Coordinates of C-alpha atoms and ligand atoms in Angstrom, one line a residue:
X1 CA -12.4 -10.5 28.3
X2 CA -13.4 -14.5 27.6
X3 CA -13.8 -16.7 30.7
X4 CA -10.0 -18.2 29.6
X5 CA -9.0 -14.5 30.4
X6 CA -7.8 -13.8 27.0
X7 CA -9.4 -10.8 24.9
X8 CA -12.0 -12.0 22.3
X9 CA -11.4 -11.1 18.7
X10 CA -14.1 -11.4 15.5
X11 CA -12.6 -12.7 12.7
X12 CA -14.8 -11.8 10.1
X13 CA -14.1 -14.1 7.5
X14 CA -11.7 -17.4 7.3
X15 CA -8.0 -16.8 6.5
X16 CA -5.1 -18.6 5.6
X17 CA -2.0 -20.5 7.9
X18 CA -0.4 -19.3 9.6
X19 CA -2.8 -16.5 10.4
X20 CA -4.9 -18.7 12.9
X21 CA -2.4 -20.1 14.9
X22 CA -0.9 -16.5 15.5
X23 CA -4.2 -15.3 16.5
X24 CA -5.2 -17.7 18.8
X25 CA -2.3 -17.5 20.8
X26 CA -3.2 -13.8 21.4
X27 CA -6.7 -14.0 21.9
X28 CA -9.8 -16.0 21.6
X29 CA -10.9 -16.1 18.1
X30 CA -15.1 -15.9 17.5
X31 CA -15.7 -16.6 13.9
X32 CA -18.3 -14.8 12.0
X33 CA -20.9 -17.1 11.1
X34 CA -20.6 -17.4 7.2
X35 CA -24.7 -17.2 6.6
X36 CA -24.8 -13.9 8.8
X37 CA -25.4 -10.3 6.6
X38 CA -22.6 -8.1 6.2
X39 CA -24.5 -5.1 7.2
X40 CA -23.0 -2.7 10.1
X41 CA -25.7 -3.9 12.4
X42 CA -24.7 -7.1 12.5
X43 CA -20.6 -7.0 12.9
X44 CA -20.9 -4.6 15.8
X45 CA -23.4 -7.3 17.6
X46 CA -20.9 -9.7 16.4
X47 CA -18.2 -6.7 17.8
X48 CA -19.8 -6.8 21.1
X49 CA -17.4 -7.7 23.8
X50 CA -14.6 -7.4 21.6
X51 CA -11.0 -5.6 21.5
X52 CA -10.6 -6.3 17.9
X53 CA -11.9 -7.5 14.3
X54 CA -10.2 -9.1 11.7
X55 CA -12.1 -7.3 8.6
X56 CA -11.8 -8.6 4.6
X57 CA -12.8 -5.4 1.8
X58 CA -16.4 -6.9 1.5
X59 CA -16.7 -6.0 5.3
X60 CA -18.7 -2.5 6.1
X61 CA -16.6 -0.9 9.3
X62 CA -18.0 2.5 9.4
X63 CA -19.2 4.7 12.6
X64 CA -22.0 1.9 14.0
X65 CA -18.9 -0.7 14.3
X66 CA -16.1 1.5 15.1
X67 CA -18.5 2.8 17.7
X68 CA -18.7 -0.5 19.6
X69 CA -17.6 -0.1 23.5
X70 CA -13.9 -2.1 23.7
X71 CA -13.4 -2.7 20.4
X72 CA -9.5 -1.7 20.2
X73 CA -7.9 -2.3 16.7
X74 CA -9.7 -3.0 13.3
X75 CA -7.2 -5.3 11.2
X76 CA -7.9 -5.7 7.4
X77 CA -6.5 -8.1 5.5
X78 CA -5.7 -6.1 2.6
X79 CA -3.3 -2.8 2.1
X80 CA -6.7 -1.1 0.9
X81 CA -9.0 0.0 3.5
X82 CA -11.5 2.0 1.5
X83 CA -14.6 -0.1 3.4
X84 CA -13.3 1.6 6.7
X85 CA -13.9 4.6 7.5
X86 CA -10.9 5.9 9.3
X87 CA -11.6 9.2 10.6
X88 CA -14.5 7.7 12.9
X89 CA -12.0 4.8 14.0
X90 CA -9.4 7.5 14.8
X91 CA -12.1 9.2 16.6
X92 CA -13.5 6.1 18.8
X93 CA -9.7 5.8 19.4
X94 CA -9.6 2.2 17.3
X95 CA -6.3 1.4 15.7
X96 CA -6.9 0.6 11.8
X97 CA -3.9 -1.6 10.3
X98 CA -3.6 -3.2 6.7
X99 CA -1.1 -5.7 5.0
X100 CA 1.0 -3.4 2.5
X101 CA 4.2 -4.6 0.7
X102 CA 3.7 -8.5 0.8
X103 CA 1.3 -8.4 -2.2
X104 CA 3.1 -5.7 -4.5
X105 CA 4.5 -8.3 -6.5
X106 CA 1.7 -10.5 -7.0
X107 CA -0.7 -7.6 -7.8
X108 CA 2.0 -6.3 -10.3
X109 CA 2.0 -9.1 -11.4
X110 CA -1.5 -9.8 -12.2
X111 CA -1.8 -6.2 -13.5
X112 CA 0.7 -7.1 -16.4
X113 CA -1.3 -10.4 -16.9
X114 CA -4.1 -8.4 -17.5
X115 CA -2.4 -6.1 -19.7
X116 CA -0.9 -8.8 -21.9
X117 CA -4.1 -11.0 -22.1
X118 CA -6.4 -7.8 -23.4
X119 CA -3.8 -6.7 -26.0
X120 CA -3.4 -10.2 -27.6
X121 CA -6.7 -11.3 -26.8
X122 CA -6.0 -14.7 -24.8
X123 CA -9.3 -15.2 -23.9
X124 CA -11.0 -15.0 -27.1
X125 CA -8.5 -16.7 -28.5
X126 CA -8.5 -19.9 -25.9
X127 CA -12.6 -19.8 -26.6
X128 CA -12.0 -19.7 -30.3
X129 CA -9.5 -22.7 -30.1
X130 CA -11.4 -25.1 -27.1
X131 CA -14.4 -24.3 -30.0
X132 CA -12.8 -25.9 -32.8
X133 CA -12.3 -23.2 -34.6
X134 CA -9.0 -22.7 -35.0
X135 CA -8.8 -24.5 -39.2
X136 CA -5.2 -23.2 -40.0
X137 CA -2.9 -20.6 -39.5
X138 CA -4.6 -17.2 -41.2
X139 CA -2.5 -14.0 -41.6
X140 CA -5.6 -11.7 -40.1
X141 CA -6.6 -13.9 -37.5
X142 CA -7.6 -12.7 -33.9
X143 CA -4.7 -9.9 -34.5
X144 CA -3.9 -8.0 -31.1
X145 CA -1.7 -4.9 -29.7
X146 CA 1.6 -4.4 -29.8
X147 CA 3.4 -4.6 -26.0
X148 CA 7.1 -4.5 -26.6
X149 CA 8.0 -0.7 -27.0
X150 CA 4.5 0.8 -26.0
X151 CA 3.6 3.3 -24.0
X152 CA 2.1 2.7 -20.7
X153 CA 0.9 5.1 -18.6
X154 CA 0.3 4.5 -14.3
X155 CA -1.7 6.1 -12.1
X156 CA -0.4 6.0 -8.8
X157 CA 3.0 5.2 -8.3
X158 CA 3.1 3.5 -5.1
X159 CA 4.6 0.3 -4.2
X160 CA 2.5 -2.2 -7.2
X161 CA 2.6 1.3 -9.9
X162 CA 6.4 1.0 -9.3
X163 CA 6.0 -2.7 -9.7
X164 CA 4.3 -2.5 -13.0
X165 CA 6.9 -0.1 -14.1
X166 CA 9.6 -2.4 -13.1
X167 CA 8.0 -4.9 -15.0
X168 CA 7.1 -2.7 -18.2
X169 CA 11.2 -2.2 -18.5
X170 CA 11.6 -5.3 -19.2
X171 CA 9.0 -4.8 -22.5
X172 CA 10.9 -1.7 -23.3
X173 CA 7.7 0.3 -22.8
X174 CA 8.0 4.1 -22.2
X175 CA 6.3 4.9 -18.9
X176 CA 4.3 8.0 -18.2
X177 CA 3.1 8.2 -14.8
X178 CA 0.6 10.3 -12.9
X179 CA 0.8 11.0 -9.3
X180 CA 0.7 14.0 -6.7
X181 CA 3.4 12.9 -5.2
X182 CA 6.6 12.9 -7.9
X183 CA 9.0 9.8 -7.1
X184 CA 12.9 11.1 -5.8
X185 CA 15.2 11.4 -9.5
X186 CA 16.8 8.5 -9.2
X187 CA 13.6 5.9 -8.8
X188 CA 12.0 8.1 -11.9
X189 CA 15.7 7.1 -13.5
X190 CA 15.5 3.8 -12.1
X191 CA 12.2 3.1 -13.5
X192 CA 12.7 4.9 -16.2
X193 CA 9.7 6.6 -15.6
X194 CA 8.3 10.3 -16.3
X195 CA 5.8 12.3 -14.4
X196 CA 3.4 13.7 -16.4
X197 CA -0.3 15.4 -15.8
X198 CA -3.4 12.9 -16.2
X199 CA -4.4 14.7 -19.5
X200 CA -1.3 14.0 -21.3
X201 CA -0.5 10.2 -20.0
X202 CA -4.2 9.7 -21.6
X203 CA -3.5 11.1 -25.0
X204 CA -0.1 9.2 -25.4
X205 CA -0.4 6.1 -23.7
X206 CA -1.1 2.8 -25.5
X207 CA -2.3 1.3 -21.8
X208 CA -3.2 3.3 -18.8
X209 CA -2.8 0.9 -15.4
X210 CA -4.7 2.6 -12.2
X211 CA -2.8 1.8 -8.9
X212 CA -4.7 4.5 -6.7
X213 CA -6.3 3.8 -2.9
X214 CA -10.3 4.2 -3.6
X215 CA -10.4 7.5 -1.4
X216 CA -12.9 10.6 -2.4
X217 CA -10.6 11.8 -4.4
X218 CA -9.9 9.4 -6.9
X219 CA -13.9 7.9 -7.2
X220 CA -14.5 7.7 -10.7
X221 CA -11.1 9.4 -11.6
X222 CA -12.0 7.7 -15.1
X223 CA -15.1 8.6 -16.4
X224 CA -16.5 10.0 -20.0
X225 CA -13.8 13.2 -20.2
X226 CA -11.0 10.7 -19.0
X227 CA -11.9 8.0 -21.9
X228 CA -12.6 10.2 -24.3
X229 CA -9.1 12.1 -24.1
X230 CA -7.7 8.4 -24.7
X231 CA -6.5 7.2 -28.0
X232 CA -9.0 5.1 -29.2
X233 CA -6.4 2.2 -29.9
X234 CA -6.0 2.4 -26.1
X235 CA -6.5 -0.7 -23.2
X236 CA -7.6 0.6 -19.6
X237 CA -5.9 -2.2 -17.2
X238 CA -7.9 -1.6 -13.2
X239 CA -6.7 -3.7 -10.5
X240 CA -7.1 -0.9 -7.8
X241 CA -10.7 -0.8 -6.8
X242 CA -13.9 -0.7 -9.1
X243 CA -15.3 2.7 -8.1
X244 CA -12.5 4.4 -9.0
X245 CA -13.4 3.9 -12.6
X246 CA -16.9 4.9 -13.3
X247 CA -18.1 1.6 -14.8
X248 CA -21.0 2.4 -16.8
X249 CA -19.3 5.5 -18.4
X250 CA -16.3 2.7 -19.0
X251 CA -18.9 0.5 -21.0
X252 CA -20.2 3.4 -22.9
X253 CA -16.8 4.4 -24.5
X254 CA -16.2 0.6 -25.1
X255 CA -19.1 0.4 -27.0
X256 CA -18.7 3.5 -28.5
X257 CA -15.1 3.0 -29.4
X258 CA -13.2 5.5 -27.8
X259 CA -11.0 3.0 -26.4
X260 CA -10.2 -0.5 -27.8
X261 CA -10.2 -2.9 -24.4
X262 CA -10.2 -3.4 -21.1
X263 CA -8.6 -5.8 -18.4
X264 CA -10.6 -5.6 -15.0
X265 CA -10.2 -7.6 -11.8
X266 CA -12.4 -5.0 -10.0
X267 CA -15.9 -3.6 -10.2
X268 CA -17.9 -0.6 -9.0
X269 CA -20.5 -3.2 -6.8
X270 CA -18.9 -6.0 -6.4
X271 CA -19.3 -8.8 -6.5
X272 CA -22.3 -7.6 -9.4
X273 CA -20.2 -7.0 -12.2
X274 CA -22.1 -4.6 -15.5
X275 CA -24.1 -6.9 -17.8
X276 CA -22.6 -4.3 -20.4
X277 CA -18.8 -5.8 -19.7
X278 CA -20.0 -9.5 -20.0
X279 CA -20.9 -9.6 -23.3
X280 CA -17.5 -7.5 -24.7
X281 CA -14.8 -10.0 -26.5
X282 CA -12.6 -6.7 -25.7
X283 CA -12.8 -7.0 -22.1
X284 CA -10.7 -9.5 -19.7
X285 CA -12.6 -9.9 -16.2
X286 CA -10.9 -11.2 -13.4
X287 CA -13.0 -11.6 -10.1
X288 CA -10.6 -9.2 -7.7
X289 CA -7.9 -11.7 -7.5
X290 CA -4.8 -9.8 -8.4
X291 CA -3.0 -11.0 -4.9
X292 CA -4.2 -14.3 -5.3
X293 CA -1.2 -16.5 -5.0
X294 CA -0.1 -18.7 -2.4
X295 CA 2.2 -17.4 -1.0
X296 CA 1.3 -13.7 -1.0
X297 CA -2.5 -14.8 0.6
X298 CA -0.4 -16.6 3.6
X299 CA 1.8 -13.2 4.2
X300 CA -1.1 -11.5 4.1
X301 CA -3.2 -13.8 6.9
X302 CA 0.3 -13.7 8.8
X303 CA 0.4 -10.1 8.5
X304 CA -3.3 -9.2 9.7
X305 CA -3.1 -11.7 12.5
X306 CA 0.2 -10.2 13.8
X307 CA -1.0 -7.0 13.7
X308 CA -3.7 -7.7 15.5
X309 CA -2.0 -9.9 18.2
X310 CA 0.5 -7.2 18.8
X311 CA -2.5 -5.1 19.5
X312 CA -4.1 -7.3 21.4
X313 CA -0.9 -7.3 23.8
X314 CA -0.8 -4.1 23.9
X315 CA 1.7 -3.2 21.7
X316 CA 1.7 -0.6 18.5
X317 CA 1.0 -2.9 15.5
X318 CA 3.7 -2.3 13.0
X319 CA 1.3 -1.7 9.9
X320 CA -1.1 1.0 12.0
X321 CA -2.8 3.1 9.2
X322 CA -4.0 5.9 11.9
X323 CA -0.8 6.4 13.8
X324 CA -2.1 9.3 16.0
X325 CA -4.1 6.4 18.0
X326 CA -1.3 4.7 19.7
X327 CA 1.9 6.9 20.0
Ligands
NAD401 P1 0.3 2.9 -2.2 O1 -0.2 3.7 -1.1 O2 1.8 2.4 -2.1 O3 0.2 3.7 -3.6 C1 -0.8 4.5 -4.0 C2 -0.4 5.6 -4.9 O4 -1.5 6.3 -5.4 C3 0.5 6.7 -4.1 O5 1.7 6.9 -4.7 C4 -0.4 7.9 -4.1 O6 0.3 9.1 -4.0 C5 -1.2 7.7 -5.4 N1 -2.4 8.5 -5.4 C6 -3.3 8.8 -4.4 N2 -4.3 9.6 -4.9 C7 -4.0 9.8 -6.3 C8 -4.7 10.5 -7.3 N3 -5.8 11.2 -7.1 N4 -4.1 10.4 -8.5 C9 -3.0 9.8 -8.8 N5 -2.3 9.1 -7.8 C10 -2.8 9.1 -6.6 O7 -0.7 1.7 -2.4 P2 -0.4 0.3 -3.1 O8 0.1 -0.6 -2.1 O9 0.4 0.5 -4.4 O10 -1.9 -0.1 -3.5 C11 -2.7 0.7 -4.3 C12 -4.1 0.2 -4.2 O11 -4.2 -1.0 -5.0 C13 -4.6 -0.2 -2.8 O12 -5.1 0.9 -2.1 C14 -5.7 -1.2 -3.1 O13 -7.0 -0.5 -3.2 C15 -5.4 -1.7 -4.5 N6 -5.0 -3.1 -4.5 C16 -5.8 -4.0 -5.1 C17 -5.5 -5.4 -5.1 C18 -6.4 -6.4 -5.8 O14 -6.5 -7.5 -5.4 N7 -7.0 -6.0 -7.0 C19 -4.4 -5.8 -4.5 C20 -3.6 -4.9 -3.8 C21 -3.9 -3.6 -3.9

C-alpha cells in the first residue's frame, strides 16, 4: 500500500490510452525505468511492495517474480503468456490474465499479409522497382505463387487459425487444419475447413500458417522432419511465436530447398533475428507486429489495465488464465 492508500502496481513497460487512465484510477502506477535489465532479479525488486505487474512478452515472470511477497495478479498485455510461468504463479497464489479476442483480427490479418507478400514476392519486388530496375513489362519477371484456389494448411485453430480460415474462403483456398482439439461440424462447415493429421496438411498444403501458444509441446513443432515432409513449392507463414519453429533447421531447408519461402513476424531469440534469414529474397520478416494496429493496441492496453484494476479491487479479472486462484 502507497502513502495515498492505494495499492502500487509496476507497469513494466509503457502502454497505450486508455490503459493509463484505467490504471491509475485503481492503483498507483510505478513505471519501470526503461534503462533497467529485464532479468528476474530486477522486476521482482521492482515487484517489491506491489499487488500487481503489468508484464509485455519480452518480460521474464518466472518463480523469482511470482515469488515476490504481495504481489497479487500478473497482467500481460498479450493473449500469449509463454514468458510466464503459470504453474509457479498458480502456486504463489498470483492471478495471470492476458488480452485474447481483441487482436484476432488484426493478427489474421497480418498472417494473410504475410502469406500474400511471400507468394508474390512484394518485397523483392518494391526493392527491384525503388532500384530502377524495373525497364518494361517481361513475361518471366519476379514470377510468384499462386493464392486463389491453394491449399493452406493451419496449425491451431483457435480464435486468429479460424480467422485465417475465414479469410482464406474468400481466396477459395482449401483448408487443412491441424489441431487436438477438432472444431464442432458446423464451424469445420462454416469454415470450410478439414481436420487432418500434421503429416498430411504438410504434404498437401501450398502454405502452412502456425497459430499455436508457445507451450512445451509445440517448441519447435517444425523442424527438419516437418520441412522436409513439405512440398518443396511450399511457404511456411509464423506469426505465433519464434520457438515454435526451430529457426536454424528452418534456414537450412530454405537453403536447401525443401521449401520455397517464408513469411516471419517472430523469431526463436528475439529481438536477434538468424543472419541465415537476412540475406534470403524468399523470406518476408516482420519484427512481431502482427497486432499492430491502432485500434487493436488500444483494446489491448484497455484490456490489461482493466484486468488488473479489477484485481486490484478485488474482484476476479474477466480474462484470468489460472482460474483455480480466485474462485
Ligand atoms: P487460442 O488459444 O485461441 O488457439 C490456439 C490453438 O492452438 C488452440 O485451438 C489449441 O488447441 C491449438 N494447439 C495447442 N497445442 C497444439 C499443438 N501441439 N498442435 C496443434 N494445435 C495446437 O490462441 P489464439 O488467440 O488463436 O493465439 C494463438 C497464439 O498466437 C498465441 O498464443 C500467441 O502466442 C500468438 N500470437 C501472436 C501475435 C503476434 O503479434 N505475432 C499476436 C497474437 C497472438
Amino acid at each position: 500500500m502507497s502513502t495515498r492508500g492505494k495499492s502500487r502496481v509496476v507497469l513494466m513497460h509503457p502502454i497505450l490510452d486508455p490503459g493509463p487512465s484505467i490504471l491509475a484510477e485503481a492503483a498507483e502506477v510505478l513505471a519501470y525505468p526503461p534503462d533497467r535489465p529485464l532479468d528476474e532479479e530486477s522486476i521482482r525488486q521492482a515487484a517489491e511492495g506491489c499487488v500487481g505487474i503489468v508484464s509485455q512478452l519480452m518480460d521474464p515472470i518466472r518463480e523469482t517474480v511470482l515469488s515476490t511477497p504481495g504481489l497479487k495478479i500478473v497482467s500481460n498485455v498479450a493473449v500469449g503468456y509463454d514468458n510466464i510461468d503459470v504453474a509457479a504463479a498458480t502456486a504463489h497464489k498470483v492471478m495471470v490474465t492476458n488480452t485474447p479476442g481483441v487482436l484476432d483480427d488484426a493478427t489474421s490479418d497480418f498472417a494473410f499479409t504475410l502469406l500474400m507478400a511471400t507468394a508474390r514476392r512484394i518485397v523483392e519486388a518494391d526493392n527491384f522497382t525503388r532500384q530502377g530496375r524495373f525497364r518494361g513489362w517481361a513475361i518471366d519477371m519476379i514470377l510468384g505463387a499462386d493464392v486463389f484456389g491453394a491449399t493452406l494448411g493451419i496449425i491451431g485453430i483457435g480464435r486468429i487459425g479460424r480467422g485465417v480460415a475465414h479469410r482464406a474462403k474468400g481466396f477459395n483456398m482449401r483448408v487443412l487444419y491441424y489441431d487436438p482439439y477438432p472444431l464442432p461440424p458446423e464451424a469445420e462447415q462454416q469454415l470450410g475447413a478439414t481436420r487432418v493429421d500434421l503429416n498430411r496438411l504438410l504434404a498437401e498444403s501450398d502454405f502452412v500458417s502456425v497459430h499455436t501458444p508457445l507451450t512445451q509441446d509445440t517448441q519447435h513443432l517444425l523442424s527438419t522432419p516437418q520441412f522436409t515432409a513439405m512440398k518443396r513449392t511450399a511457404i511456411l507463414i509464423n506469426t505465433s511465436r519464434g520457438p515454435v519453429v526451430d529457426e536454424a533447421a528452418l534456414v537450412d531447408a530454405l537453403m536447401n530447398r525443401l521449401i520455397a519461402g517464408a513469411g516471419l513476424d517472430v523469431y526463436e531469440r528475439e529481438p536477434a533475428v538468424h543472419p541465415g534469414l537476412l540475406a534470403m529474397p524468399n523470406v518476408v520478416l516482420a519484427p512481431h507486429i502482427a497486432s499492430a494496429t491502432v485500434r487493436t493496441r488500444s483494446e489491448m492496453s484497455a484490456m490489461a489495465a482493466r484486468n488488473m484494476a479489477t484485481a486490484v479491487r478485488g474482484g476476479r479479472p474477466p480474462n484470468l488464465v489460472n482460474p483455480e486462484v480466485k474462485r
